Short mmCIF file of C-alpha atoms and ligand atoms in Angstrom, two decimals:
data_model
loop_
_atom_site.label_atom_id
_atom_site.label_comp_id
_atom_site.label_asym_id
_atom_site.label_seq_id
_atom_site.Cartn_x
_atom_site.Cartn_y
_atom_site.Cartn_z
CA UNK A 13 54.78 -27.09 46.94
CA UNK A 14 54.82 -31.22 45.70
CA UNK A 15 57.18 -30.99 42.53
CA UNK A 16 55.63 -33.93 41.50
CA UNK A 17 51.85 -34.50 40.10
CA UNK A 18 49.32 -35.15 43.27
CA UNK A 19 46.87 -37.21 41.99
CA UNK A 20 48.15 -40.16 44.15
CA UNK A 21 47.04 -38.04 47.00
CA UNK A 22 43.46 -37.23 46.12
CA UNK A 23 41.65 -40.05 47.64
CA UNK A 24 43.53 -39.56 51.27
CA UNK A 25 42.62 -35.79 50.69
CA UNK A 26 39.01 -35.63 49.89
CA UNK A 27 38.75 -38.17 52.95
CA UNK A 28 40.16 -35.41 55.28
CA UNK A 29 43.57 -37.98 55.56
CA UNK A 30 46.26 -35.52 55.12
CA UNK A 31 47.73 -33.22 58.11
CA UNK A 32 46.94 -29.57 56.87
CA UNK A 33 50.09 -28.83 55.63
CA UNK A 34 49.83 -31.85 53.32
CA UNK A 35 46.69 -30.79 52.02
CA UNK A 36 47.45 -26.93 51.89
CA UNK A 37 50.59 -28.46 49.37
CA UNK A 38 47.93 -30.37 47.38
CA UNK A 39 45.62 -27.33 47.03
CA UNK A 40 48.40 -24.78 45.90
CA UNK A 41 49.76 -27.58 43.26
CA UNK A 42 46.30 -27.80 42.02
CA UNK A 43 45.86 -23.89 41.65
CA UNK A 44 49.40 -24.45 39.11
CA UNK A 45 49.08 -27.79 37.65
CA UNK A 46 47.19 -27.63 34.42
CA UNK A 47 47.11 -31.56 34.66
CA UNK A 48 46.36 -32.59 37.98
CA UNK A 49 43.15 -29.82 38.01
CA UNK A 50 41.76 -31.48 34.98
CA UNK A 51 41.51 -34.55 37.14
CA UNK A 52 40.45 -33.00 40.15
CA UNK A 53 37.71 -31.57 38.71
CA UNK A 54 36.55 -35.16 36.84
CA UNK A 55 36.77 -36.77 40.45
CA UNK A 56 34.59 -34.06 41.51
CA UNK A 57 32.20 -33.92 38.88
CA UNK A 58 31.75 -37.81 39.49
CA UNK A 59 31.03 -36.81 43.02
CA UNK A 60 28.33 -34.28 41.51
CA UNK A 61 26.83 -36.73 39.05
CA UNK A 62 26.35 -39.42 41.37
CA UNK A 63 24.76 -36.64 43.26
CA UNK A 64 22.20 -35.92 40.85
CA UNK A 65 21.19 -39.64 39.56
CA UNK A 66 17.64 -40.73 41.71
CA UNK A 67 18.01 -44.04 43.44
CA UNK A 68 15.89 -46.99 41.63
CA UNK A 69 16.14 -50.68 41.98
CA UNK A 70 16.67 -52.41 39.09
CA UNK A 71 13.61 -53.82 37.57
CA UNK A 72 13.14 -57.70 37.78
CA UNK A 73 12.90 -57.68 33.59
CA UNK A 74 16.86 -56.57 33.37
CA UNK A 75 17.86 -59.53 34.88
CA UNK A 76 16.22 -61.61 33.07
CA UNK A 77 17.56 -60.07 29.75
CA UNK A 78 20.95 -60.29 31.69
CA UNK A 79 21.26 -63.78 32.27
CA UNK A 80 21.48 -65.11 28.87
CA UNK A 81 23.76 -62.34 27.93
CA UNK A 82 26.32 -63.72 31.14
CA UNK A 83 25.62 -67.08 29.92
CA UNK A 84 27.32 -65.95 26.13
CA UNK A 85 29.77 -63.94 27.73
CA UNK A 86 31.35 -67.17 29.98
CA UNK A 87 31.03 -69.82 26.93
CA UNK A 88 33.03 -67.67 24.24
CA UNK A 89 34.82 -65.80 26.46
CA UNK A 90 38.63 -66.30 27.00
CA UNK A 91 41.11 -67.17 24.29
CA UNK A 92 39.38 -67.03 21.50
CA UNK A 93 37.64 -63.80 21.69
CA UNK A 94 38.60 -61.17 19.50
CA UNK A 95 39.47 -57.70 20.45
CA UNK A 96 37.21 -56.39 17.56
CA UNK A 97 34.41 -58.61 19.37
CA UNK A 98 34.58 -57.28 22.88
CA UNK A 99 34.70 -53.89 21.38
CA UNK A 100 32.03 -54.40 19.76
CA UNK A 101 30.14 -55.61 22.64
CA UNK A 102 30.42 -52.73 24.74
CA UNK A 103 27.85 -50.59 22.38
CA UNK A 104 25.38 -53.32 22.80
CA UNK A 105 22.22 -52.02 24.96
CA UNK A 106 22.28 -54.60 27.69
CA UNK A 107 25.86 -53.98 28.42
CA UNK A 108 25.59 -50.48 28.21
CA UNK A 109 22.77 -50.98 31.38
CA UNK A 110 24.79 -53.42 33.12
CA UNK A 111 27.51 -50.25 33.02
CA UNK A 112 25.43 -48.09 33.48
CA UNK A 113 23.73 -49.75 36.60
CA UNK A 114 27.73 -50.83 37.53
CA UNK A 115 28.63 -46.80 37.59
CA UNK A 116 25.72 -45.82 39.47
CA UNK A 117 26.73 -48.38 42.38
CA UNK A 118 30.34 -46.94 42.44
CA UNK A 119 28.94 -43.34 42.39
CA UNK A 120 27.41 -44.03 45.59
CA UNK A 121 29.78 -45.67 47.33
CA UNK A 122 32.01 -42.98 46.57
CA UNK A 123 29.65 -40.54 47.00
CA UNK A 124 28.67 -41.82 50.59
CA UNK A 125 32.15 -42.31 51.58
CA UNK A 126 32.99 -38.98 50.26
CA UNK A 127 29.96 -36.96 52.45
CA UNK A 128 29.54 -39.40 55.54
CA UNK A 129 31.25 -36.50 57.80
CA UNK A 130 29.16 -33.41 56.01
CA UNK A 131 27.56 -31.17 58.31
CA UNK A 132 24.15 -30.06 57.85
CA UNK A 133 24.90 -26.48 59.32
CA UNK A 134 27.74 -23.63 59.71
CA UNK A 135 29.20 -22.87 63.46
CA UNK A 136 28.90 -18.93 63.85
CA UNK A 137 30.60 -16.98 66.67
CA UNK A 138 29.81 -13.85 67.47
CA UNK A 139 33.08 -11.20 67.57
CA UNK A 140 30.99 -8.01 68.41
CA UNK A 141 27.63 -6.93 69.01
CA UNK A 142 24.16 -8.71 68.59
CA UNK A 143 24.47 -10.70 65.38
CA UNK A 144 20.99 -12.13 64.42
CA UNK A 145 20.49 -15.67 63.07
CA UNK A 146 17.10 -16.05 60.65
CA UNK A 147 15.10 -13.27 63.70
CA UNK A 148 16.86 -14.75 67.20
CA UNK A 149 20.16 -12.95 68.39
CA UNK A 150 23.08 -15.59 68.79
CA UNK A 151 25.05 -15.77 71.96
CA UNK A 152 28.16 -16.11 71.83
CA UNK A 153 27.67 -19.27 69.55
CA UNK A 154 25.25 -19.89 66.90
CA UNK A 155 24.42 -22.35 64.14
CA UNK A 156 23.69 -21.51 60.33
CA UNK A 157 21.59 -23.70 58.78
CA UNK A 158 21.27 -24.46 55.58
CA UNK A 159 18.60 -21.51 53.91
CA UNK A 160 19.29 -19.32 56.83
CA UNK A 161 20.01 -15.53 56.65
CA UNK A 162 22.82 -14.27 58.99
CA UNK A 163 22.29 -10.41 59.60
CA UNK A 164 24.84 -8.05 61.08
CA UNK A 165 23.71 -4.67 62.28
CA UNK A 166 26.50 -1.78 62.35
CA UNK A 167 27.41 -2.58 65.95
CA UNK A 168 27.78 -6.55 65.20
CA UNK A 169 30.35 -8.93 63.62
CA UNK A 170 30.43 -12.76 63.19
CA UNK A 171 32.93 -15.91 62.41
CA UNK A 172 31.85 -18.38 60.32
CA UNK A 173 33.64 -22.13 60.50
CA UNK A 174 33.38 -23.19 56.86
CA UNK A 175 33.24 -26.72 57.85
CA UNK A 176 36.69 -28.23 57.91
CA UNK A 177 37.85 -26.03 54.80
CA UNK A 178 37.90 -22.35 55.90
CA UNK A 179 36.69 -19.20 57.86
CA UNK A 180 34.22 -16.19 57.02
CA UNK A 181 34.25 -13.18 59.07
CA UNK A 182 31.32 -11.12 58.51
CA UNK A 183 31.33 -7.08 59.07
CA UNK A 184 28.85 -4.93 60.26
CA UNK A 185 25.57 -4.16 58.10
CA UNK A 186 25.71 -7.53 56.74
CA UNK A 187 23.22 -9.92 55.06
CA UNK A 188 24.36 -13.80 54.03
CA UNK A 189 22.38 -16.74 53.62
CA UNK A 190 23.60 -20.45 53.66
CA UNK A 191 23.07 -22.09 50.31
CA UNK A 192 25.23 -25.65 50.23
CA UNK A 193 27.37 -27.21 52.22
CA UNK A 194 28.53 -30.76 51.16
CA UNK A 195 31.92 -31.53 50.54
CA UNK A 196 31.72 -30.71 46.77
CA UNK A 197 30.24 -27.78 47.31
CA UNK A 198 29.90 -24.88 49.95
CA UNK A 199 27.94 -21.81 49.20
CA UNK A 200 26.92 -18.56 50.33
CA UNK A 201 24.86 -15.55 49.19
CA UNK A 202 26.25 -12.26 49.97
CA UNK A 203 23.15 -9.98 49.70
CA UNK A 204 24.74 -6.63 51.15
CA UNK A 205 27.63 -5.56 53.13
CA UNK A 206 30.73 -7.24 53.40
CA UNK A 207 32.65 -10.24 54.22
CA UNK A 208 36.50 -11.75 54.06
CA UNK A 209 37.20 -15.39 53.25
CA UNK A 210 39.86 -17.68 54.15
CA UNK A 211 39.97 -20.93 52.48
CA UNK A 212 42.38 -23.60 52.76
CA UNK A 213 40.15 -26.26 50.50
CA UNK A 214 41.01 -27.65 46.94
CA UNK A 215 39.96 -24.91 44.21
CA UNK A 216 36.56 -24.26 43.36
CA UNK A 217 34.59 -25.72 46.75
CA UNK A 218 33.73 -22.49 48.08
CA UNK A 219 31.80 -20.38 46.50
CA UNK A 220 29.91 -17.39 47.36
CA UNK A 221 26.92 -15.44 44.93
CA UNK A 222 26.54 -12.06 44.92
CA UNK A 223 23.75 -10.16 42.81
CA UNK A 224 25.78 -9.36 40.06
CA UNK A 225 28.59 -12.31 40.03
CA UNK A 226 29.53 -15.45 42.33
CA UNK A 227 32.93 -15.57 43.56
CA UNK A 228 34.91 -19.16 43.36
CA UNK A 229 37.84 -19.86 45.62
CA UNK A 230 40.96 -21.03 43.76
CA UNK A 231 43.15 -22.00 47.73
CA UNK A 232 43.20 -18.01 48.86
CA UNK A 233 41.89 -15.03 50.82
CA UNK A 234 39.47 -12.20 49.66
CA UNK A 235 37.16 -9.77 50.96
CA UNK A 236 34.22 -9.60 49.07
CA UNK A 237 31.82 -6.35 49.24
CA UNK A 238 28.19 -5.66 47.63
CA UNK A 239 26.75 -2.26 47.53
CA UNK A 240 22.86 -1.90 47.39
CA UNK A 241 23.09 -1.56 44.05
CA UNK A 242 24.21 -4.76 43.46
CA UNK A 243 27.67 -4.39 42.25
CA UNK A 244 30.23 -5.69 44.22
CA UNK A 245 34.31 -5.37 44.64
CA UNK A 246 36.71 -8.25 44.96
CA UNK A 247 40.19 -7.68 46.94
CA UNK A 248 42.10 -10.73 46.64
CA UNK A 249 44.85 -10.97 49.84
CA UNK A 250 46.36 -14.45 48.60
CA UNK A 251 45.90 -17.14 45.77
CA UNK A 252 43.23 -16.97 42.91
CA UNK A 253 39.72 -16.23 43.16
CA UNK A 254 37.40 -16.45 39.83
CA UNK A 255 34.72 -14.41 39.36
CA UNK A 256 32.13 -15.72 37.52
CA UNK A 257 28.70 -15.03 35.65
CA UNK A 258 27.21 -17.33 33.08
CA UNK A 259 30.62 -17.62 30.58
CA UNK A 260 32.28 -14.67 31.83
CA UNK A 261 35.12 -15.17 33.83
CA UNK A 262 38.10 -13.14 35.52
CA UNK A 263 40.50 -14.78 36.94
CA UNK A 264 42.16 -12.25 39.93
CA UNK A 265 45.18 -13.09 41.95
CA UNK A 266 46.73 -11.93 45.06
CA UNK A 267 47.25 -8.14 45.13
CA UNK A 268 44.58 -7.39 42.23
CA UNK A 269 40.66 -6.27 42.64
CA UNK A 270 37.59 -7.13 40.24
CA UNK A 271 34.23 -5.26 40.35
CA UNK A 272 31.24 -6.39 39.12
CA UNK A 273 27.46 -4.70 37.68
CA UNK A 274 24.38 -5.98 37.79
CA UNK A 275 23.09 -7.11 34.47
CA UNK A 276 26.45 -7.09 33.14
CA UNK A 277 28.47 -9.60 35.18
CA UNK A 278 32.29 -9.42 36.32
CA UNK A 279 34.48 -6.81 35.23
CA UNK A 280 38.70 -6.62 34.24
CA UNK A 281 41.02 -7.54 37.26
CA UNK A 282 43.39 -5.18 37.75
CA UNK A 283 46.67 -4.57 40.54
CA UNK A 284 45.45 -2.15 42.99
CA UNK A 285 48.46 -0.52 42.55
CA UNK A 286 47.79 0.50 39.32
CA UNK A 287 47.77 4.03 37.91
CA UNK A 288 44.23 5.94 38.96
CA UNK A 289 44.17 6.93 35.68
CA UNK A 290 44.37 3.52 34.77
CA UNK A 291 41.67 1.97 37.25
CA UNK A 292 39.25 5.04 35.90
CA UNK A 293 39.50 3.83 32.61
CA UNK A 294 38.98 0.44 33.26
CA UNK A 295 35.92 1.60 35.01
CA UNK A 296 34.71 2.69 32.05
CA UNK A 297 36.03 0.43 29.61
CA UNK A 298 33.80 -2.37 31.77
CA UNK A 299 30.95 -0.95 32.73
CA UNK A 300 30.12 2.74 30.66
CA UNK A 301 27.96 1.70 28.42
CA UNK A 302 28.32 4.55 26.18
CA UNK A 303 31.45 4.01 26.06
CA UNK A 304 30.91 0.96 24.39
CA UNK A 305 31.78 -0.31 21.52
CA UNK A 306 33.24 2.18 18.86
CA UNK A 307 34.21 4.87 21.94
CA UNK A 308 36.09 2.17 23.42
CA UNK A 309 38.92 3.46 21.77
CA UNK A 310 39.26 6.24 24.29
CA UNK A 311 39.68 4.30 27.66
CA UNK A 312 41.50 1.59 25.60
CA UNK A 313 44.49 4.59 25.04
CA UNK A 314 44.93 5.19 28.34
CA UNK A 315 45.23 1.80 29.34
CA UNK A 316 47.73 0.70 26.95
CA UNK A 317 49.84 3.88 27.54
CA UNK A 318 49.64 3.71 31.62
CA UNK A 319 50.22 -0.32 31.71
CA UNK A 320 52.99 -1.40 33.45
CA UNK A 321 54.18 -5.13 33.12
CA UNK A 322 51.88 -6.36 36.64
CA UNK A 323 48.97 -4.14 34.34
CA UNK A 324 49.60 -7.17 31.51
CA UNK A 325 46.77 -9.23 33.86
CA UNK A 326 44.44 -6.79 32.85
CA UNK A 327 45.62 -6.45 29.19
CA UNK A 328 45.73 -10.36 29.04
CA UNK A 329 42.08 -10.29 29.92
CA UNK A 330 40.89 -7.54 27.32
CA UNK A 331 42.16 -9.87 24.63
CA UNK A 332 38.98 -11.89 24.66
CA UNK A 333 36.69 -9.17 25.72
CA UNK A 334 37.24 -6.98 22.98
CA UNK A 335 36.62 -6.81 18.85
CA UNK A 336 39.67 -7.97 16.75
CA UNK A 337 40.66 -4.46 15.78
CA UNK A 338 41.05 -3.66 19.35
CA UNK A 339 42.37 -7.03 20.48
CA UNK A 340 45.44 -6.50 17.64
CA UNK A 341 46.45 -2.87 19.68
CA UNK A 342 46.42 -4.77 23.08
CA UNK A 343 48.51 -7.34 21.66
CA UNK A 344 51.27 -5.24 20.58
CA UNK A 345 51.01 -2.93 23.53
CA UNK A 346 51.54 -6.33 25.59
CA UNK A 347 54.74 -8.09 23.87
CA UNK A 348 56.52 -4.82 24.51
CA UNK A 349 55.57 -5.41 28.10
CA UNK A 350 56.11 -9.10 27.69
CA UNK A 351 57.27 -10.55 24.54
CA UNK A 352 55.33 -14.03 24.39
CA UNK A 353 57.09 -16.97 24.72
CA UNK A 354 58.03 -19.66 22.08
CA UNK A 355 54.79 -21.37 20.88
CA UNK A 356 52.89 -18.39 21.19
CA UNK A 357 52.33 -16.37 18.20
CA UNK A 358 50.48 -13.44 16.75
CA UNK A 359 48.17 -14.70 14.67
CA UNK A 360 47.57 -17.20 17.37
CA UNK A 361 46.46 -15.12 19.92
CA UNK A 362 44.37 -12.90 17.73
CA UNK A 363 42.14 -16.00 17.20
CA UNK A 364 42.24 -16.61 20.55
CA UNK A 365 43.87 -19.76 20.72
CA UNK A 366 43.14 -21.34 24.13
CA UNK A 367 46.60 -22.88 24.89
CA UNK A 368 48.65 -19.70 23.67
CA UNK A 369 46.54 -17.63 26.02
CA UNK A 370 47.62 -20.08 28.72
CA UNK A 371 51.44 -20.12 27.42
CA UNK A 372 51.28 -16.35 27.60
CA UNK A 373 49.59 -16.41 30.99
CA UNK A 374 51.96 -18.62 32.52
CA UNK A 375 54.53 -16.68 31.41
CA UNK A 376 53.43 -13.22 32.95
CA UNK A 377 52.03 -14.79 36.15
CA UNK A 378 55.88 -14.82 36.85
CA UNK A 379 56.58 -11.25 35.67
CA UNK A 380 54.02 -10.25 38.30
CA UNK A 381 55.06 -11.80 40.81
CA UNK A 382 58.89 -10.96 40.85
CA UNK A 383 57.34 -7.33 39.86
CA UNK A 384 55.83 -7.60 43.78
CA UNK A 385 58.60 -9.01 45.13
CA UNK A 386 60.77 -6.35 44.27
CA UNK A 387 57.84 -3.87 45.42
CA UNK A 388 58.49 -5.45 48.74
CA UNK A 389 62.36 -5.47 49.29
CA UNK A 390 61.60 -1.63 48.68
CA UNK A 391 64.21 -1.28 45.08
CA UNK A 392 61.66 0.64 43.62
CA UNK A 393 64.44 3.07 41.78
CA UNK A 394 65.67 -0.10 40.46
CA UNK A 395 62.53 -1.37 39.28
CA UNK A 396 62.21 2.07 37.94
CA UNK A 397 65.50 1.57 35.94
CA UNK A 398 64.13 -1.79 34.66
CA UNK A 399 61.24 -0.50 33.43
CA UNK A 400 62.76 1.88 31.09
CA UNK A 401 64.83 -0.96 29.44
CA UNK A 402 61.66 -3.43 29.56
CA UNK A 403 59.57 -0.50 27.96
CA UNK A 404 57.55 0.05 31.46
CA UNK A 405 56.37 3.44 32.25
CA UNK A 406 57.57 3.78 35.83
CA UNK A 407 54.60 4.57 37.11
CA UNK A 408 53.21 3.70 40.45
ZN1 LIG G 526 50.25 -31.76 38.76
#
């Protein structure tokens, strides 16, 4: 990973000018770096804008109102402006088009540079079976175009290039549809069955709707299933993936599922590897909705007994999801996991302070992690050990 900020490196990476390694290292600092995603996502959003403006020529009339405007500019401009002066010229209305007209130029240059090598459609290659593109089987090659359904049957599988940025295999009894693709943006629509994703693009350029959620790639790898209910079940295999619907949002990292429901949206991430107990709770906690609000007090004990210090992602999550009263228990039950760090405090967090959330986050996105690595060197009777002193409960 670049220890350094990489916004130096965002114009040779949206233009494809970094070897994949490079661009792998700018992806995985963006998915940390507070900073440099803020400006990612402005340089992107520019993209987007630009996107969106219609193309007009400038009406013969603005010039005219222009030129005497230049004409003032060049005789009192130089020394003896003031700074108050050119301040104050910058809210006048003409100025404001000659900006405005100025932006929309630069917006499309970048914009065209930035899309010159899009592709209008998806390779597919088939792995097994007959898989069917819009009502013609493919052969052993196929291409997706944008609005087309790709259907699997339960003898058929598919690969999907996405573009330059990742791959999508698709599993039998499959339906997906091409939404977007443009390099700010590449979408599919999971209507039933399921599919895994592996994307090696900047965060949030692949995304992929479901009916009950839509799944945005944060630099990772996820299988992504939807039942014909509706509801659907993230597995995340490495990185972040956010699931999203209207201003709900669950953030779930390597190692950690999220379900969604129609009509309610994205549920709590939790570890897989949590307690069943645990995960049944959840369940209900989410989506039950008589167990909502004053029963939530039932699931909510279970949870905070059975969490272990990798459960703190779902515990971190409750805070905003849930009524004061119940926010207060989960924050006690979660400083004995995890004591916050300096700058974070209790009040603080009760009112939901953005950055203290983040502090706090930051801070147990390491716990996890070592929590996993020690999982893997196989010291789980040390762990064990640790989590009686750290106030964990031991439990797989
Ligand atoms: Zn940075």
């Amino acid at each position: 990973m670049f220890s350094k900020h990489v916004d130096k490196e965002f114009s040779a990476y949206c233009q494809g000018e970094l070897s994949a390694a490079e661009s792998r290292q700018v992806a995985e600092h963006l998915i940390g770096c507070h900073r440099c995603r803020a400006e990612f996502e402005e340089v992107k959003l520019g993209v987007k804008l630009a996107e969106h403006l219609p193309q007009i020529a400038a009406p013969d009339s603005l010039w005219n109102e222009l030129q005497p405007f230049i004409a003032a500019r060049t005789e009192h401009g130089g020394a003896g402006e003031t700074k108050r002066s050119r301040f104050g010229s910058l809210f006048q209305p003409r100025f404001a088009a000659i900006a405005a007209t100025t932006a929309l130029a630069i917006g499309f240059t970048a914009f065209w540079l930035y899309t010159r090598d899009a592709r209008p459609f998806w390779e597919v290659a088939r792995i097994d079976g007959a898989p069917r593109i819009g009502s013609a089987r493919i052969g052993d090659k196929g291409k997706l175009a944008l609005g087309q359904w790709l259907e699997t049957d339960s003898g058929s599988r598919a690969r999907i290039d996405v573009g330059t940025i990742g791959q999508v295999e698709i599993d039998p009894n499959t339906r997906v549809r091409l939404l977007q693709t443009k390099p700010t943006e590449h979408r599919l629509e999971l209507a039933r069955g399921r599919m895994s994703a592996r994307i090696w693009a900047p965060p949030k350029l692949f995304f992929v709707d479901t009916p009950s959620g839509v799944a945005a790639d944060l630099g990772c790898a996820y299988t992504l299933e939807v039942d014909d209910a509706g509801g659907s079940l993230l597995r995340v295999t490495s990185g972040w993936v956010a699931l999203q619907l209207r201003d709900r949002e669950s953030m779930v990292p390597a190692g950690a599922a999220c379900a969604t429901r129609p009509g309610i949206g994205p549920g709590t991430p939790y570890f897989e590897d949590a307690s069943e107990s645990f995960r049944v709770a959840l369940t209900r906690l989410d989506f039950d909705p008589k167990a909502a609000p004053d029963l939530k007090t039932g699931p909510l004990d279970v949870l905070l007994a059975e969490a272990r210090v990798r459960d703190t992602l779902t515990l971190w999550h409750l805070l905003a999801r849930l009524d004061s009263k119940h926010r207060a228990r989960v924050f006690e039950a979660m400083a004995a996991l995890v004591p916050p760090p300096d700058g974070v405090t209790r009040d603080g967090v009760l009112q939901l302070n953005e950055q203290m959330l983040q502090l706090w986050k930051d801070e147990l996105v390491k716990r996890w992690s070592d929590d996993s690595g020690l999982r893997k060197a196989g010291i789980k009777v040390w762990t064990q050990g640790l989590g009686k002193i750290n106030g964990w409960q031991g439990k797989k």
